[in-house]
mmCIF file of C-alpha atoms in Angstrom:
data_model
loop_
_atom_site.group_PDB
_atom_site.id
_atom_site.type_symbol
_atom_site.label_atom_id
_atom_site.label_comp_id
_atom_site.label_asym_id
_atom_site.label_seq_id
_atom_site.Cartn_x
_atom_site.Cartn_y
_atom_site.Cartn_z
ATOM 1 C CA MET A 1 42.540 60.462 41.110
ATOM 2 C CA PHE A 2 44.100 61.207 44.347
ATOM 3 C CA ASP A 3 40.463 61.612 45.967
ATOM 4 C CA ALA A 4 39.887 58.115 45.316
ATOM 5 C CA MET A 5 43.320 57.164 46.379
ATOM 6 C CA ASP A 6 42.180 58.875 49.648
ATOM 7 C CA VAL A 7 38.341 57.926 50.751
ATOM 8 C CA GLY A 8 38.933 54.176 48.968
ATOM 9 C CA ILE A 9 41.997 53.197 51.288
ATOM 10 C CA LEU A 10 40.408 54.402 54.041
ATOM 11 C CA SER A 11 38.012 51.407 53.907
ATOM 12 C CA PHE A 12 41.263 49.422 54.050
ATOM 13 C CA VAL A 13 42.695 51.339 56.555
ATOM 14 C CA ILE A 14 39.715 50.671 58.522
ATOM 15 C CA ALA A 15 39.645 46.930 57.947
ATOM 16 C CA ALA A 16 43.630 47.427 59.445
ATOM 17 C CA ILE A 17 42.764 49.593 62.292
ATOM 18 C CA SER A 18 40.276 48.633 63.288
ATOM 19 C CA LEU A 19 42.790 44.959 64.045
ATOM 20 C CA ASP A 20 45.887 47.286 64.881
ATOM 21 C CA TRP A 21 44.307 49.258 67.855
ATOM 22 C CA GLY A 22 41.097 47.054 69.485
ATOM 23 C CA LEU A 23 38.535 49.506 67.743
ATOM 24 C CA SER A 24 34.237 48.540 67.803
ATOM 25 C CA PRO A 25 32.232 49.055 65.320
ATOM 26 C CA GLY A 26 30.881 51.600 66.330
ATOM 27 C CA GLU A 27 34.529 53.135 66.541
ATOM 28 C CA MET A 28 34.786 51.671 62.912
ATOM 29 C CA GLY A 29 31.527 53.836 61.442
ATOM 30 C CA TRP A 30 33.119 57.451 63.332
ATOM 31 C CA ILE A 31 36.312 56.949 61.267
ATOM 32 C CA GLY A 32 33.895 56.574 58.260
ATOM 33 C CA SER A 33 31.370 59.077 59.396
ATOM 34 C CA VAL A 34 33.784 61.659 60.499
ATOM 35 C CA ASN A 35 35.119 61.615 57.309
ATOM 36 C CA SER A 36 31.935 62.814 55.846
ATOM 37 C CA ILE A 37 31.229 65.792 58.741
ATOM 38 C CA GLY A 38 34.345 67.134 56.900
ATOM 39 C CA MET A 39 33.446 66.691 53.398
ATOM 40 C CA ALA A 40 29.872 68.316 54.195
ATOM 41 C CA VAL A 41 31.846 71.275 55.498
ATOM 42 C CA GLY A 42 34.426 71.590 52.468
ATOM 43 C CA ALA A 43 31.683 70.831 50.199
ATOM 44 C CA PHE A 44 29.465 73.824 51.495
ATOM 45 C CA GLY A 45 32.305 76.273 52.024
ATOM 46 C CA PHE A 46 34.614 75.958 49.277
ATOM 47 C CA GLY A 47 32.018 75.692 46.974
ATOM 48 C CA MET A 48 31.128 79.664 47.554
ATOM 49 C CA LEU A 49 34.877 80.277 47.879
ATOM 50 C CA ALA A 50 36.017 79.374 44.027
ATOM 51 C CA ASP A 51 32.378 81.234 43.069
ATOM 52 C CA ARG A 52 34.501 84.348 44.411
ATOM 53 C CA ILE A 53 37.597 83.898 44.496
ATOM 54 C CA GLY A 54 37.580 81.184 40.890
ATOM 55 C CA ARG A 55 37.952 77.703 40.568
ATOM 56 C CA LYS A 56 40.829 76.716 40.384
ATOM 57 C CA GLN A 57 42.354 78.883 43.460
ATOM 58 C CA VAL A 58 40.206 76.547 45.566
ATOM 59 C CA PHE A 59 41.192 73.666 43.137
ATOM 60 C CA MET A 60 44.297 74.005 44.374
ATOM 61 C CA ILE A 61 44.328 75.201 47.789
ATOM 62 C CA THR A 62 42.140 71.802 48.848
ATOM 63 C CA LEU A 63 44.386 69.180 46.591
ATOM 64 C CA VAL A 64 47.465 69.899 48.741
ATOM 65 C CA LEU A 65 44.973 70.236 52.806
ATOM 66 C CA PHE A 66 43.413 66.792 51.809
ATOM 67 C CA SER A 67 47.493 65.345 51.457
ATOM 68 C CA VAL A 68 48.696 66.828 53.530
ATOM 69 C CA ALA A 69 46.189 65.658 56.593
ATOM 70 C CA SER A 70 46.473 62.472 54.819
ATOM 71 C CA GLY A 71 49.790 62.061 55.434
ATOM 72 C CA LEU A 72 50.044 63.456 58.676
ATOM 73 C CA SER A 73 47.521 60.944 60.119
ATOM 74 C CA ALA A 74 49.715 57.830 59.385
ATOM 75 C CA LEU A 75 52.289 59.407 61.966
ATOM 76 C CA THR A 76 49.135 59.554 64.784
ATOM 77 C CA THR A 77 48.689 57.241 68.377
ATOM 78 C CA THR A 78 45.630 57.783 68.871
ATOM 79 C CA LEU A 79 41.613 57.443 68.058
ATOM 80 C CA PHE A 80 40.723 61.163 68.548
ATOM 81 C CA ALA A 81 44.031 62.451 67.225
ATOM 82 C CA PHE A 82 43.335 60.378 63.811
ATOM 83 C CA LEU A 83 39.634 61.840 63.493
ATOM 84 C CA VAL A 84 40.618 65.147 63.926
ATOM 85 C CA LEU A 85 43.088 64.986 61.240
ATOM 86 C CA ARG A 86 39.955 63.206 58.011
ATOM 87 C CA PHE A 87 38.156 65.385 59.448
ATOM 88 C CA LEU A 88 40.393 67.611 57.590
ATOM 89 C CA VAL A 89 40.960 65.082 54.852
ATOM 90 C CA GLY A 90 37.409 65.165 54.605
ATOM 91 C CA ALA A 91 37.053 69.260 53.787
ATOM 92 C CA GLY A 92 39.440 68.959 51.382
ATOM 93 C CA LEU A 93 38.014 65.655 49.856
ATOM 94 C CA GLY A 94 34.430 67.408 50.385
ATOM 95 C CA GLY A 95 35.076 70.746 48.289
ATOM 96 C CA GLU A 96 37.245 70.009 46.212
ATOM 97 C CA LEU A 97 35.638 68.090 44.305
ATOM 98 C CA PRO A 98 32.039 69.593 43.566
ATOM 99 C CA VAL A 99 35.309 72.336 43.308
ATOM 100 C CA ALA A 100 36.909 69.752 40.099
ATOM 101 C CA SER A 101 33.778 68.809 37.960
ATOM 102 C CA THR A 102 32.247 72.284 38.062
ATOM 103 C CA LEU A 103 35.266 74.272 36.107
ATOM 104 C CA VAL A 104 35.047 70.933 33.297
ATOM 105 C CA SER A 105 31.756 72.023 33.141
ATOM 106 C CA GLU A 106 32.078 76.036 32.185
ATOM 107 C CA SER A 107 35.142 74.785 29.763
ATOM 108 C CA VAL A 108 34.167 72.272 27.814
ATOM 109 C CA LYS A 109 31.163 72.884 24.589
ATOM 110 C CA ALA A 110 27.731 71.451 25.297
ATOM 111 C CA GLU A 111 27.794 69.382 22.783
ATOM 112 C CA GLU A 112 29.937 66.981 25.028
ATOM 113 C CA ARG A 113 29.763 68.397 28.012
ATOM 114 C CA GLY A 114 28.173 65.264 30.026
ATOM 115 C CA LYS A 115 31.235 62.747 28.484
ATOM 116 C CA VAL A 116 33.983 64.807 29.702
ATOM 117 C CA VAL A 117 32.333 65.077 33.214
ATOM 118 C CA VAL A 118 31.517 61.678 33.305
ATOM 119 C CA LEU A 119 35.030 61.185 32.152
ATOM 120 C CA LEU A 120 36.745 63.206 34.312
ATOM 121 C CA GLU A 121 34.571 60.900 37.369
ATOM 122 C CA SER A 122 35.960 57.513 35.841
ATOM 123 C CA PHE A 123 38.715 58.986 37.014
ATOM 124 C CA TRP A 124 37.640 57.803 41.158
ATOM 125 C CA ALA A 125 37.830 54.842 39.709
ATOM 126 C CA VAL A 126 41.335 54.428 38.619
ATOM 127 C CA GLY A 127 41.771 56.124 42.517
ATOM 128 C CA TRP A 128 40.139 53.391 44.097
ATOM 129 C CA ILE A 129 41.884 50.822 42.266
ATOM 130 C CA LEU A 130 45.276 52.353 43.056
ATOM 131 C CA ALA A 131 44.665 52.107 46.981
ATOM 132 C CA ALA A 132 43.342 48.447 46.400
ATOM 133 C CA LEU A 133 46.930 47.658 44.636
ATOM 134 C CA ILE A 134 48.234 49.698 47.555
ATOM 135 C CA ALA A 135 46.079 47.798 50.190
ATOM 136 C CA TYR A 136 47.110 44.800 48.709
ATOM 137 C CA PHE A 137 50.741 44.796 48.850
ATOM 138 C CA ILE A 138 51.961 47.496 51.550
ATOM 139 C CA ILE A 139 49.174 47.322 54.624
ATOM 140 C CA PRO A 140 50.495 43.404 54.929
ATOM 141 C CA ASP A 141 54.152 43.484 55.022
ATOM 142 C CA PHE A 142 54.661 47.730 56.044
ATOM 143 C CA GLY A 143 51.692 48.306 58.171
ATOM 144 C CA TRP A 144 48.834 51.385 57.504
ATOM 145 C CA ARG A 145 50.991 53.935 57.441
ATOM 146 C CA VAL A 146 53.076 53.659 54.850
ATOM 147 C CA ALA A 147 50.447 53.504 52.464
ATOM 148 C CA LEU A 148 48.364 56.721 54.224
ATOM 149 C CA ILE A 149 52.320 58.609 54.139
ATOM 150 C CA ILE A 150 51.612 57.695 50.290
ATOM 151 C CA THR A 151 48.233 59.709 49.692
ATOM 152 C CA ALA A 152 49.968 62.669 51.352
ATOM 153 C CA LEU A 153 52.580 62.452 47.400
ATOM 154 C CA PRO A 154 49.748 64.673 44.839
ATOM 155 C CA ALA A 155 50.224 67.327 47.740
ATOM 156 C CA PHE A 156 52.980 67.881 44.692
ATOM 157 C CA TYR A 157 50.873 67.751 41.243
ATOM 158 C CA ALA A 158 49.322 71.010 42.607
ATOM 159 C CA ILE A 159 52.583 72.510 41.749
ATOM 160 C CA TYR A 160 52.032 72.179 38.166
ATOM 161 C CA LEU A 161 48.918 72.648 38.548
ATOM 162 C CA ARG A 162 49.637 76.833 39.418
ATOM 163 C CA ARG A 163 51.814 77.202 36.014
ATOM 164 C CA HIS A 164 49.424 74.977 33.681
ATOM 165 C CA LEU A 165 45.899 74.641 34.683
ATOM 166 C CA PRO A 166 43.690 77.855 33.116
ATOM 167 C CA ASP A 167 41.206 78.928 34.768
ATOM 168 C CA SER A 168 36.595 78.521 34.056
ATOM 169 C CA PRO A 169 36.892 80.818 31.317
ATOM 170 C CA LYS A 170 32.796 81.543 32.119
ATOM 171 C CA PHE A 171 33.635 82.437 36.225
ATOM 172 C CA GLU A 172 36.533 84.680 34.773
ATOM 173 C CA ALA A 173 34.043 86.736 32.381
ATOM 174 C CA ILE A 174 32.186 87.070 35.096
ATOM 175 C CA GLU A 175 31.978 91.421 35.298
ATOM 176 C CA THR A 176 28.967 92.011 37.274
ATOM 177 C CA PRO A 177 30.020 91.906 41.415
ATOM 178 C CA LYS A 178 30.352 88.328 43.297
ATOM 179 C CA LYS A 179 27.212 88.157 45.711
ATOM 180 C CA SER A 180 27.183 87.632 48.804
ATOM 181 C CA ALA A 181 26.757 83.363 50.463
ATOM 182 C CA ILE A 182 23.931 85.113 51.737
ATOM 183 C CA GLN A 183 21.944 85.720 48.513
ATOM 184 C CA LYS A 184 23.236 82.512 46.669
ATOM 185 C CA VAL A 185 21.989 79.894 48.845
ATOM 186 C CA LYS A 186 18.796 82.844 48.890
ATOM 187 C CA LYS A 187 18.764 81.614 44.878
ATOM 188 C CA LEU A 188 18.717 77.959 45.098
ATOM 189 C CA TRP A 189 16.070 78.507 47.075
ATOM 190 C CA SER A 190 13.531 80.629 44.668
ATOM 191 C CA LYS A 191 11.432 79.715 42.895
ATOM 192 C CA GLU A 192 13.896 79.941 39.930
ATOM 193 C CA TYR A 193 15.899 77.121 41.296
ATOM 194 C CA ALA A 194 14.076 75.546 43.959
ATOM 195 C CA LYS A 195 12.788 72.487 42.419
ATOM 196 C CA ARG A 196 15.857 71.332 40.799
ATOM 197 C CA THR A 197 17.871 71.841 44.680
ATOM 198 C CA LEU A 198 14.614 70.178 46.669
ATOM 199 C CA MET A 199 15.526 67.104 43.179
ATOM 200 C CA LEU A 200 19.978 67.256 43.716
ATOM 201 C CA TRP A 201 19.413 67.526 47.767
ATOM 202 C CA ILE A 202 17.289 64.080 47.974
ATOM 203 C CA VAL A 203 19.726 62.650 45.366
ATOM 204 C CA TRP A 204 22.433 63.269 47.253
ATOM 205 C CA PHE A 205 21.447 62.344 50.391
ATOM 206 C CA THR A 206 20.683 58.816 49.402
ATOM 207 C CA VAL A 207 23.406 57.405 46.587
ATOM 208 C CA VAL A 208 26.195 59.568 49.385
ATOM 209 C CA PHE A 209 24.725 57.219 52.599
ATOM 210 C CA SER A 210 24.751 54.063 50.696
ATOM 211 C CA TYR A 211 28.443 54.252 48.843
ATOM 212 C CA TYR A 212 29.960 55.437 52.214
ATOM 213 C CA GLY A 213 27.902 52.903 54.262
ATOM 214 C CA MET A 214 28.788 49.893 51.855
ATOM 215 C CA PHE A 215 31.483 51.035 50.380
ATOM 216 C CA LEU A 216 34.045 52.429 53.229
ATOM 217 C CA TRP A 217 32.308 48.680 54.691
ATOM 218 C CA LEU A 218 33.368 46.314 52.241
ATOM 219 C CA PRO A 219 36.694 44.902 53.493
ATOM 220 C CA SER A 220 36.038 44.532 56.964
ATOM 221 C CA VAL A 221 32.092 42.935 55.179
ATOM 222 C CA MET A 222 34.608 40.246 53.292
ATOM 223 C CA VAL A 223 36.351 39.969 56.704
ATOM 224 C CA MET A 224 33.378 39.493 58.840
ATOM 225 C CA LYS A 225 31.839 36.682 56.973
ATOM 226 C CA GLY A 226 35.339 34.790 57.222
ATOM 227 C CA PHE A 227 37.905 35.537 54.652
ATOM 228 C CA SER A 228 41.352 36.830 55.540
ATOM 229 C CA MET A 229 42.068 40.332 56.231
ATOM 230 C CA ILE A 230 44.968 39.952 52.713
ATOM 231 C CA HIS A 231 41.726 37.934 50.580
ATOM 232 C CA SER A 232 39.242 40.128 51.815
ATOM 233 C CA PHE A 233 41.782 42.715 49.510
ATOM 234 C CA GLY A 234 41.950 41.375 46.674
ATOM 235 C CA TYR A 235 38.073 40.803 46.275
ATOM 236 C CA VAL A 236 37.491 44.368 46.416
ATOM 237 C CA LEU A 237 40.331 44.845 43.965
ATOM 238 C CA LEU A 238 38.588 41.883 41.466
ATOM 239 C CA MET A 239 34.647 44.587 42.584
ATOM 240 C CA THR A 240 36.286 48.378 42.133
ATOM 241 C CA LEU A 241 38.045 46.836 39.092
ATOM 242 C CA ALA A 242 33.929 47.359 37.282
ATOM 243 C CA GLN A 243 33.906 50.893 38.174
ATOM 244 C CA LEU A 244 36.023 51.457 34.799
ATOM 245 C CA PRO A 245 33.524 49.888 32.699
ATOM 246 C CA GLY A 246 30.420 51.150 34.808
ATOM 247 C CA TYR A 247 32.069 54.866 33.898
ATOM 248 C CA PHE A 248 32.464 54.371 30.793
ATOM 249 C CA THR A 249 29.442 52.807 29.557
ATOM 250 C CA ALA A 250 27.400 56.368 31.239
ATOM 251 C CA ALA A 251 29.881 58.403 29.865
ATOM 252 C CA TRP A 252 28.698 56.892 26.109
ATOM 253 C CA LEU A 253 24.994 56.893 26.725
ATOM 254 C CA ILE A 254 24.220 60.280 28.383
ATOM 255 C CA GLU A 255 24.873 62.267 25.566
ATOM 256 C CA ARG A 256 22.912 59.746 23.333
ATOM 257 C CA ILE A 257 19.703 59.154 25.517
ATOM 258 C CA GLY A 258 19.976 61.881 28.805
ATOM 259 C CA ARG A 259 21.035 62.328 31.796
ATOM 260 C CA LYS A 260 18.095 61.949 33.772
ATOM 261 C CA PHE A 261 17.955 58.116 31.901
ATOM 262 C CA VAL A 262 21.522 57.102 33.039
ATOM 263 C CA LEU A 263 21.937 58.858 36.937
ATOM 264 C CA SER A 264 17.799 56.563 37.176
ATOM 265 C CA THR A 265 19.060 53.900 35.441
ATOM 266 C CA TYR A 266 22.069 53.268 37.130
ATOM 267 C CA LEU A 267 20.902 53.906 40.338
ATOM 268 C CA LEU A 268 18.287 51.755 40.535
ATOM 269 C CA GLY A 269 20.217 48.968 38.694
ATOM 270 C CA THR A 270 22.432 49.834 42.555
ATOM 271 C CA ALA A 271 19.445 49.440 44.962
ATOM 272 C CA LEU A 272 19.090 45.612 42.905
ATOM 273 C CA SER A 273 22.879 44.706 43.244
ATOM 274 C CA ALA A 274 23.138 46.408 46.694
ATOM 275 C CA LEU A 275 19.975 44.110 48.580
ATOM 276 C CA ALA A 276 21.095 41.199 46.731
ATOM 277 C CA PHE A 277 25.288 41.644 47.283
ATOM 278 C CA GLY A 278 23.416 41.892 50.717
ATOM 279 C CA ASN A 279 22.332 38.467 50.745
ATOM 280 C CA ALA A 280 24.465 36.771 49.230
ATOM 281 C CA GLU A 281 26.712 33.439 51.375
ATOM 282 C CA SER A 282 28.667 32.207 48.116
ATOM 283 C CA LEU A 283 31.913 34.040 47.407
ATOM 284 C CA THR A 284 31.740 33.761 43.991
ATOM 285 C CA ALA A 285 27.379 35.709 45.050
ATOM 286 C CA LEU A 286 30.093 38.158 46.902
ATOM 287 C CA LEU A 287 32.646 38.894 43.495
ATOM 288 C CA LEU A 288 28.974 38.890 41.442
ATOM 289 C CA PHE A 289 26.777 41.153 42.946
ATOM 290 C CA GLY A 290 29.936 43.010 44.547
ATOM 291 C CA ALA A 291 31.059 43.808 41.169
ATOM 292 C CA LEU A 292 27.438 44.852 39.438
ATOM 293 C CA LEU A 293 27.776 47.034 42.454
ATOM 294 C CA SER A 294 31.049 48.824 42.105
ATOM 295 C CA PHE A 295 29.134 48.805 37.504
ATOM 296 C CA PHE A 296 26.746 51.029 38.429
ATOM 297 C CA ASN A 297 26.852 52.869 41.555
ATOM 298 C CA LEU A 298 30.339 54.747 40.484
ATOM 299 C CA GLY A 299 27.864 54.794 36.413
ATOM 300 C CA ALA A 300 25.512 56.603 38.385
ATOM 301 C CA TRP A 301 28.153 59.050 39.918
ATOM 302 C CA GLY A 302 29.736 60.077 37.112
ATOM 303 C CA ALA A 303 26.333 61.378 35.838
ATOM 304 C CA LEU A 304 25.302 62.577 39.006
ATOM 305 C CA TYR A 305 27.874 64.728 38.463
ATOM 306 C CA ALA A 306 27.547 65.662 34.959
ATOM 307 C CA TYR A 307 23.913 66.758 35.665
ATOM 308 C CA SER A 308 24.788 68.754 39.448
ATOM 309 C CA PRO A 309 26.502 71.903 37.484
ATOM 310 C CA GLU A 310 23.930 72.123 35.005
ATOM 311 C CA GLN A 311 20.710 73.511 37.195
ATOM 312 C CA TYR A 312 22.650 76.513 37.700
ATOM 313 C CA PRO A 313 24.249 79.384 35.953
ATOM 314 C CA THR A 314 27.778 80.812 36.563
ATOM 315 C CA SER A 315 27.026 82.598 39.519
ATOM 316 C CA ILE A 316 26.174 80.238 42.159
ATOM 317 C CA ARG A 317 27.290 76.923 40.294
ATOM 318 C CA ALA A 318 29.171 76.096 42.468
ATOM 319 C CA THR A 319 27.486 77.034 45.659
ATOM 320 C CA GLY A 320 24.928 75.401 44.027
ATOM 321 C CA SER A 321 26.594 72.268 43.281
ATOM 322 C CA GLY A 322 29.436 71.571 46.458
ATOM 323 C CA ALA A 323 25.967 72.585 48.608
ATOM 324 C CA ALA A 324 24.523 69.786 47.745
ATOM 325 C CA ALA A 325 27.514 67.769 47.548
ATOM 326 C CA ALA A 326 26.973 68.581 51.177
ATOM 327 C CA VAL A 327 23.583 68.027 52.189
ATOM 328 C CA GLY A 328 24.462 64.819 50.285
ATOM 329 C CA ARG A 329 27.564 64.533 52.512
ATOM 330 C CA ILE A 330 25.731 64.442 55.864
ATOM 331 C CA GLY A 331 23.968 61.241 54.133
ATOM 332 C CA GLY A 332 27.718 59.538 54.185
ATOM 333 C CA ILE A 333 27.915 60.577 57.847
ATOM 334 C CA PHE A 334 25.308 58.597 58.825
ATOM 335 C CA GLY A 335 26.117 55.452 56.968
ATOM 336 C CA PRO A 336 28.805 54.185 57.741
ATOM 337 C CA LEU A 337 27.077 54.349 61.258
ATOM 338 C CA LEU A 338 24.755 52.779 60.707
ATOM 339 C CA VAL A 339 26.291 50.085 59.555
ATOM 340 C CA GLY A 340 28.484 50.139 62.873
ATOM 341 C CA SER A 341 25.035 50.473 65.027
ATOM 342 C CA LEU A 342 23.284 48.045 62.899
ATOM 343 C CA LEU A 343 25.915 44.977 63.648
ATOM 344 C CA GLY A 344 27.051 46.392 66.992
ATOM 345 C CA ALA A 345 23.163 45.612 67.312
ATOM 346 C CA GLY A 346 23.433 41.844 65.653
ATOM 347 C CA TYR A 347 21.306 42.844 62.811
ATOM 348 C CA GLY A 348 22.244 41.280 59.359
ATOM 349 C CA PHE A 349 23.471 42.294 56.261
ATOM 350 C CA GLY A 350 20.773 41.455 54.526
ATOM 351 C CA ILE A 351 18.281 44.068 56.223
ATOM 352 C CA ILE A 352 21.359 46.407 56.198
ATOM 353 C CA PHE A 353 21.685 46.738 52.836
ATOM 354 C CA GLY A 354 18.625 46.503 52.159
ATOM 355 C CA ILE A 355 18.288 49.653 54.302
ATOM 356 C CA PHE A 356 20.414 51.047 51.581
ATOM 357 C CA CYS A 357 18.645 49.693 48.624
ATOM 358 C CA GLY A 358 15.768 51.894 49.292
ATOM 359 C CA SER A 359 17.538 54.944 50.404
ATOM 360 C CA ILE A 360 18.326 54.170 46.294
ATOM 361 C CA ILE A 361 14.691 54.376 45.634
ATOM 362 C CA ILE A 362 13.973 57.726 46.578
ATOM 363 C CA GLY A 363 17.229 59.028 45.320
ATOM 364 C CA ILE A 364 15.283 57.468 41.679
ATOM 365 C CA ILE A 365 11.977 58.951 42.422
ATOM 366 C CA ALA A 366 13.364 62.745 42.504
ATOM 367 C CA VAL A 367 15.757 62.797 39.666
ATOM 368 C CA ILE A 368 12.151 61.307 37.882
ATOM 369 C CA VAL A 369 9.121 62.720 39.284
ATOM 370 C CA LEU A 370 11.867 66.883 40.003
ATOM 371 C CA GLY A 371 14.521 66.045 37.565
ATOM 372 C CA THR A 372 14.724 68.764 34.418
ATOM 373 C CA GLU A 373 17.080 66.552 31.689
ATOM 374 C CA THR A 374 19.594 69.152 30.613
ATOM 375 C CA LYS A 375 21.328 67.285 27.400
ATOM 376 C CA GLN A 376 23.330 69.992 25.264
ATOM 377 C CA ILE A 377 22.166 72.928 26.737
ATOM 378 C CA GLU A 378 24.227 76.058 26.866
ATOM 379 C CA LEU A 379 25.643 76.956 30.592
ATOM 380 C CA ALA A 380 23.899 80.537 31.573
#
């Protein structure tokens, strides 16, 4: 929830800060991309650290890092300083997301694991809704700086976690010496896991590339289509509400039908919704296809977070999930930049969202061809 609140508020802040500082589409794209550069570094580095010192410790470190850096970014007066702090925010977010899903997947029974991890990820929708509410009620009257200061509050949650959150029982049960970073990466690409690693890296790249390209630009897209900033924020809030049923239906289906079916089906819905949204002109069509985009895309995210930790044994699980997420964040770097550069070159949203549709189709093929079903399999 806190992660999504931070990423979500950034999409609204980009729209507000561009008016405040007179940013070009290219500079707006860099704000989203530097966040993803940090997430790539954080996902890989903190993922490996979690396999060495434990899931709980890294979870708390990353929570404090992204909260404090986000609050400090409210005090910046230059784009460069803002970008530096958004890199640190990204590092914390990128590390926390795969570590949290790894911790939960290792703490739940096999027959409920997929459902519980998807429900964990459903709080991403709650965070986005909170971000949209903060943007709608705070930014127009009090400015984007106050909105960012609010995102520093989750740092205090680390105090509660330190006292009450247990670490992963599977991690604590490991008696063999911890592997080095090089040994872990080699293991990911060993004959036993190479196919799974390739599949995850392709899917993560295509999903994150399209997600950050589309969703970080949603409020700005609505402004560029002629709606006022406050109306655009309200419309994006309505679209965001569709994320929750997307997660809940994915959670219900994932233990009944399986990971591969849910992931590929929801990705297909995302691809078709992206194509329709990019070509929509009326407000009704924009809201309808924007809501469908939120529904399918976030359901797919939940399934992906459930699926990823299940590909590896405990000794390299956080490293494997983190590495896949890191590759995904590289896609997240290019997505917002692509939108900014294509808009600057005069291309329309139909072409831009068509590119994201094609990207997701590649991810679907990777899941179907390379993926292994892991429904209710005990974790090693």
